Amino acid sequence: MTKPDPFRYFKTSREIIRPAVMLYVRFPLSLRNVEDLLHERGIDVSHGSVRYWWHRFGPMFAAEIRKRRIEGMKSSRWRWHLDEMFVKINGERHYLWRAVDHEGEVLESFVTKTRDKKAALKFLKKAMRKHGCPDVFVTDLLRSYGAALKEIGAADRQETGRWLNNRAENSHLPFRRRERAMLRFRRMRSLQKFASVHASIYNLFNSERSLNTRPNFKLNRAAALAEWRALCAA
């Protein structure tokens, strides 16, 4: 049984919708910035259309990227870096928990109102349900991590240290830049949705440019772009 074409009832072609979604999610651009960039290329769409496209197709693209990477064993179970970042929603502090592997691959994002043991346990169970249990959990000194890991019987796998968790701290920077461009979030649901979509697209296009030679970087970039263009293909 063939899957229905998600672009079937849209007047705009998939060759326009895909780059519009990629520009908005991947780069720190506003909806009107994307509209202007497309207009410069002779494509006349409104910023409202771009908003609708990313809400409609962003989670679909992200789910397909995650499925391909998990099936291809591209996510590591060796060493995970766990950290939480503060995000304000309508002036109220919330917490975005993130799990990153040793190569900077964002494995899971989870939004909560608290950062206690219960929130840490829900975050860990969600990440392990999708990616399995790693050999090492690198965390900061937040006691919620230790209590949650003890609950699941993995307390002996925890590592803490002053600079050990820099991988997770640095992985927050692209999301912070994107958050500023969006003028922050207004609902937990929209934050959770965007964080998940942003993580998948960031993983696809993150080629560790500083660690690769120019020829290898160009090959990786071309492969990522080809994979993106093949998402939800007819």
Short mmCIF file of C-alpha atoms in Angstrom, two decimals:
data_model
loop_
_atom_site.label_atom_id
_atom_site.label_comp_id
_atom_site.label_asym_id
_atom_site.label_seq_id
_atom_site.Cartn_x
_atom_site.Cartn_y
_atom_site.Cartn_z
CA MET A 1 0.00 0.00 0.00
CA THR A 2 1.50 3.32 -1.08
CA LYS A 3 1.64 6.21 1.36
CA PRO A 4 -0.46 9.29 0.48
CA ASP A 5 1.43 12.25 -0.92
CA PRO A 6 1.55 14.95 1.83
CA PHE A 7 1.91 17.68 -0.83
CA ARG A 8 -1.09 16.49 -2.84
CA TYR A 9 -3.54 19.34 -2.20
CA PHE A 10 -1.02 22.18 -2.11
CA LYS A 11 -0.77 24.61 -5.01
CA THR A 12 2.86 25.37 -4.12
CA SER A 13 5.35 22.72 -5.23
CA ARG A 14 7.40 20.62 -2.82
CA GLU A 15 10.58 22.16 -4.30
CA ILE A 16 9.50 25.48 -2.73
CA ILE A 17 8.03 24.18 0.53
CA ARG A 18 11.10 22.13 1.50
CA PRO A 19 13.68 24.98 1.29
CA ALA A 20 11.24 27.38 2.98
CA VAL A 21 10.91 25.04 5.99
CA MET A 22 14.67 24.42 6.05
CA LEU A 23 15.50 28.15 5.98
CA TYR A 24 13.11 28.96 8.82
CA VAL A 25 14.07 26.10 11.15
CA ARG A 26 17.78 25.80 10.43
CA PHE A 27 18.83 29.47 10.37
CA PRO A 28 18.03 32.32 12.83
CA LEU A 29 15.51 33.93 10.48
CA SER A 30 12.05 35.35 11.05
CA LEU A 31 9.07 34.38 8.93
CA ARG A 32 9.32 37.68 7.07
CA ASN A 33 13.04 37.12 6.48
CA VAL A 34 12.22 33.84 4.74
CA GLU A 35 9.49 35.56 2.73
CA ASP A 36 12.00 38.20 1.54
CA LEU A 37 14.66 35.60 0.66
CA LEU A 38 12.15 33.63 -1.42
CA HIS A 39 10.93 36.82 -3.09
CA GLU A 40 14.49 37.68 -4.12
CA ARG A 41 14.53 34.33 -5.93
CA GLY A 42 11.27 35.10 -7.74
CA ILE A 43 9.00 33.11 -5.41
CA ASP A 44 6.02 35.12 -4.16
CA VAL A 45 4.68 33.63 -0.89
CA SER A 46 3.50 35.27 2.33
CA HIS A 47 5.06 34.80 5.75
CA GLY A 48 1.76 33.23 6.82
CA SER A 49 2.28 30.47 4.27
CA VAL A 50 5.77 29.84 5.62
CA ARG A 51 4.33 29.59 9.13
CA TYR A 52 1.70 27.10 7.99
CA TRP A 53 4.26 25.02 6.08
CA TRP A 54 6.63 24.64 9.01
CA HIS A 55 3.76 23.71 11.36
CA ARG A 56 2.43 21.19 8.84
CA PHE A 57 5.63 19.70 7.40
CA GLY A 58 8.29 20.42 10.05
CA PRO A 59 7.30 17.57 12.41
CA MET A 60 6.83 15.27 9.40
CA PHE A 61 10.33 15.98 8.08
CA ALA A 62 11.83 15.67 11.57
CA ALA A 63 10.16 12.30 12.19
CA GLU A 64 11.48 10.91 8.91
CA ILE A 65 15.01 12.16 9.67
CA ARG A 66 14.92 10.56 13.14
CA LYS A 67 13.61 7.28 11.73
CA ARG A 68 16.39 7.08 9.14
CA ARG A 69 19.13 7.92 11.62
CA ILE A 70 17.94 5.45 14.26
CA GLU A 71 17.56 2.68 11.67
CA GLY A 72 21.04 3.48 10.33
CA MET A 73 22.50 3.30 13.86
CA LYS A 74 23.72 6.89 13.57
CA SER A 75 22.92 7.69 17.19
CA SER A 76 25.47 6.56 19.77
CA ARG A 77 24.85 4.54 22.93
CA TRP A 78 28.37 4.99 24.23
CA ARG A 79 28.37 8.37 25.99
CA TRP A 80 25.48 10.77 26.50
CA HIS A 81 25.76 14.34 27.76
CA LEU A 82 22.67 15.54 29.64
CA ASP A 83 21.88 19.14 30.45
CA GLU A 84 18.94 21.48 30.95
CA MET A 85 18.55 25.07 29.82
CA PHE A 86 16.25 27.83 31.03
CA VAL A 87 13.56 29.01 28.60
CA LYS A 88 11.00 31.68 29.44
CA ILE A 89 7.41 31.31 28.23
CA ASN A 90 5.28 34.40 28.84
CA GLY A 91 7.72 35.48 31.55
CA GLU A 92 7.56 32.12 33.37
CA ARG A 93 10.67 29.96 33.65
CA HIS A 94 10.58 26.50 32.05
CA TYR A 95 13.29 23.92 31.46
CA LEU A 96 14.38 22.34 28.20
CA TRP A 97 16.16 19.05 28.91
CA ARG A 98 18.50 17.85 26.15
CA ALA A 99 20.51 14.67 25.58
CA VAL A 100 23.53 14.91 23.26
CA ASP A 101 25.90 12.12 22.25
CA HIS A 102 29.71 12.37 22.14
CA GLU A 103 29.64 13.73 18.57
CA GLY A 104 27.15 16.51 19.27
CA GLU A 105 24.10 14.68 17.91
CA VAL A 106 20.99 15.94 19.70
CA LEU A 107 19.15 12.78 20.73
CA GLU A 108 16.19 14.11 22.69
CA SER A 109 14.56 17.39 23.78
CA PHE A 110 11.95 17.56 26.53
CA VAL A 111 10.19 20.58 28.12
CA THR A 112 9.03 20.67 31.75
CA LYS A 113 7.96 23.28 34.29
CA THR A 114 10.28 21.89 36.99
CA ARG A 115 13.71 20.29 37.12
CA ASP A 116 13.19 17.83 39.94
CA LYS A 117 13.61 14.05 40.03
CA LYS A 118 10.21 13.41 38.42
CA ALA A 119 11.02 15.64 35.43
CA ALA A 120 14.51 14.12 35.02
CA LEU A 121 13.06 10.61 35.17
CA LYS A 122 10.47 11.34 32.47
CA PHE A 123 13.19 12.85 30.27
CA LEU A 124 15.54 9.86 30.70
CA LYS A 125 12.81 7.28 30.06
CA LYS A 126 11.72 9.10 26.90
CA ALA A 127 15.28 9.24 25.55
CA MET A 128 16.09 5.61 26.42
CA ARG A 129 12.83 4.36 24.93
CA LYS A 130 13.94 5.71 21.54
CA HIS A 131 17.70 5.24 21.64
CA GLY A 132 18.45 2.56 24.25
CA CYS A 133 20.61 2.87 27.35
CA PRO A 134 24.14 4.33 26.97
CA ASP A 135 27.26 3.17 28.77
CA VAL A 136 27.94 6.57 30.38
CA PHE A 137 25.74 9.50 31.41
CA VAL A 138 27.69 12.77 31.72
CA THR A 139 25.78 15.35 33.79
CA ASP A 140 26.32 18.46 35.87
CA LEU A 141 25.94 18.46 39.65
CA LEU A 142 22.13 18.77 39.62
CA ARG A 143 20.93 16.17 42.14
CA SER A 144 17.85 15.33 40.07
CA TYR A 145 20.06 13.40 37.62
CA GLY A 146 21.55 11.23 40.35
CA ALA A 147 18.15 10.49 41.88
CA ALA A 148 16.62 9.62 38.50
CA LEU A 149 19.55 7.41 37.46
CA LYS A 150 19.38 5.61 40.80
CA GLU A 151 15.68 4.99 40.17
CA ILE A 152 16.39 3.24 36.86
CA GLY A 153 19.43 1.37 38.21
CA ALA A 154 22.11 3.29 36.31
CA ALA A 155 23.68 5.33 39.11
CA ASP A 156 27.08 3.67 38.52
CA ARG A 157 27.11 5.00 34.94
CA GLN A 158 26.97 8.68 35.90
CA GLU A 159 30.00 10.95 35.47
CA THR A 160 30.26 14.55 36.65
CA GLY A 161 33.06 17.06 36.29
CA ARG A 162 33.86 20.71 35.79
CA TRP A 163 34.40 20.60 32.03
CA LEU A 164 33.12 17.13 31.15
CA ASN A 165 29.74 18.43 30.02
CA ASN A 166 30.99 21.13 27.63
CA ARG A 167 29.62 19.12 24.69
CA ALA A 168 26.05 19.63 25.94
CA GLU A 169 26.65 23.28 26.90
CA ASN A 170 27.94 24.09 23.40
CA SER A 171 25.01 22.29 21.76
CA HIS A 172 22.64 24.85 23.32
CA LEU A 173 24.10 27.72 21.28
CA PRO A 174 22.34 27.09 17.91
CA PHE A 175 19.00 26.78 19.69
CA ARG A 176 19.65 29.98 21.69
CA ARG A 177 20.33 31.89 18.47
CA ARG A 178 17.12 30.52 16.98
CA GLU A 179 15.15 31.40 20.12
CA ARG A 180 16.26 35.05 19.96
CA ALA A 181 15.21 35.31 16.30
CA MET A 182 11.73 33.98 17.20
CA LEU A 183 11.39 36.49 20.08
CA ARG A 184 10.94 33.54 22.45
CA PHE A 185 7.98 31.20 22.82
CA ARG A 186 4.44 31.62 24.10
CA ARG A 187 3.35 28.04 24.89
CA MET A 188 5.01 24.87 26.16
CA ARG A 189 3.52 22.94 23.27
CA SER A 190 5.07 25.21 20.63
CA LEU A 191 8.44 25.09 22.41
CA GLN A 192 8.41 21.28 22.53
CA LYS A 193 7.39 21.07 18.88
CA PHE A 194 10.02 23.49 17.63
CA ALA A 195 12.80 22.03 19.81
CA SER A 196 12.19 18.53 18.41
CA VAL A 197 12.07 19.73 14.79
CA HIS A 198 15.11 21.97 15.21
CA ALA A 199 17.14 19.13 16.76
CA SER A 200 16.48 16.74 13.86
CA ILE A 201 17.29 19.30 11.17
CA TYR A 202 20.40 20.45 13.07
CA ASN A 203 21.60 16.83 13.27
CA LEU A 204 21.16 16.38 9.52
CA PHE A 205 23.17 19.43 8.51
CA ASN A 206 25.75 19.47 11.32
CA SER A 207 28.96 18.31 9.61
CA GLU A 208 31.52 19.31 12.30
CA ARG A 209 33.13 21.67 9.81
CA SER A 210 36.18 22.41 11.96
CA LEU A 211 37.06 18.70 12.17
CA ASN A 212 36.85 17.88 8.44
CA THR A 213 38.91 18.75 5.43
CA ARG A 214 37.28 20.93 2.81
CA PRO A 215 36.65 18.03 0.34
CA ASN A 216 35.05 15.86 3.06
CA PHE A 217 32.95 18.76 4.29
CA LYS A 218 31.62 19.40 0.78
CA LEU A 219 30.75 15.71 0.37
CA ASN A 220 28.93 15.61 3.73
CA ARG A 221 27.06 18.82 2.93
CA ALA A 222 25.97 17.51 -0.46
CA ALA A 223 24.84 14.21 1.10
CA ALA A 224 22.79 16.05 3.75
CA LEU A 225 21.14 18.24 1.13
CA ALA A 226 20.34 15.21 -1.04
CA GLU A 227 18.77 13.45 1.96
CA TRP A 228 16.70 16.55 2.73
CA ARG A 229 15.40 16.77 -0.84
CA ALA A 230 14.39 13.10 -0.66
CA LEU A 231 12.18 13.56 2.42
CA CYS A 232 8.54 12.67 1.76
CA ALA A 233 9.39 12.14 -1.90
CA ALA A 234 6.62 11.11 -4.24
#
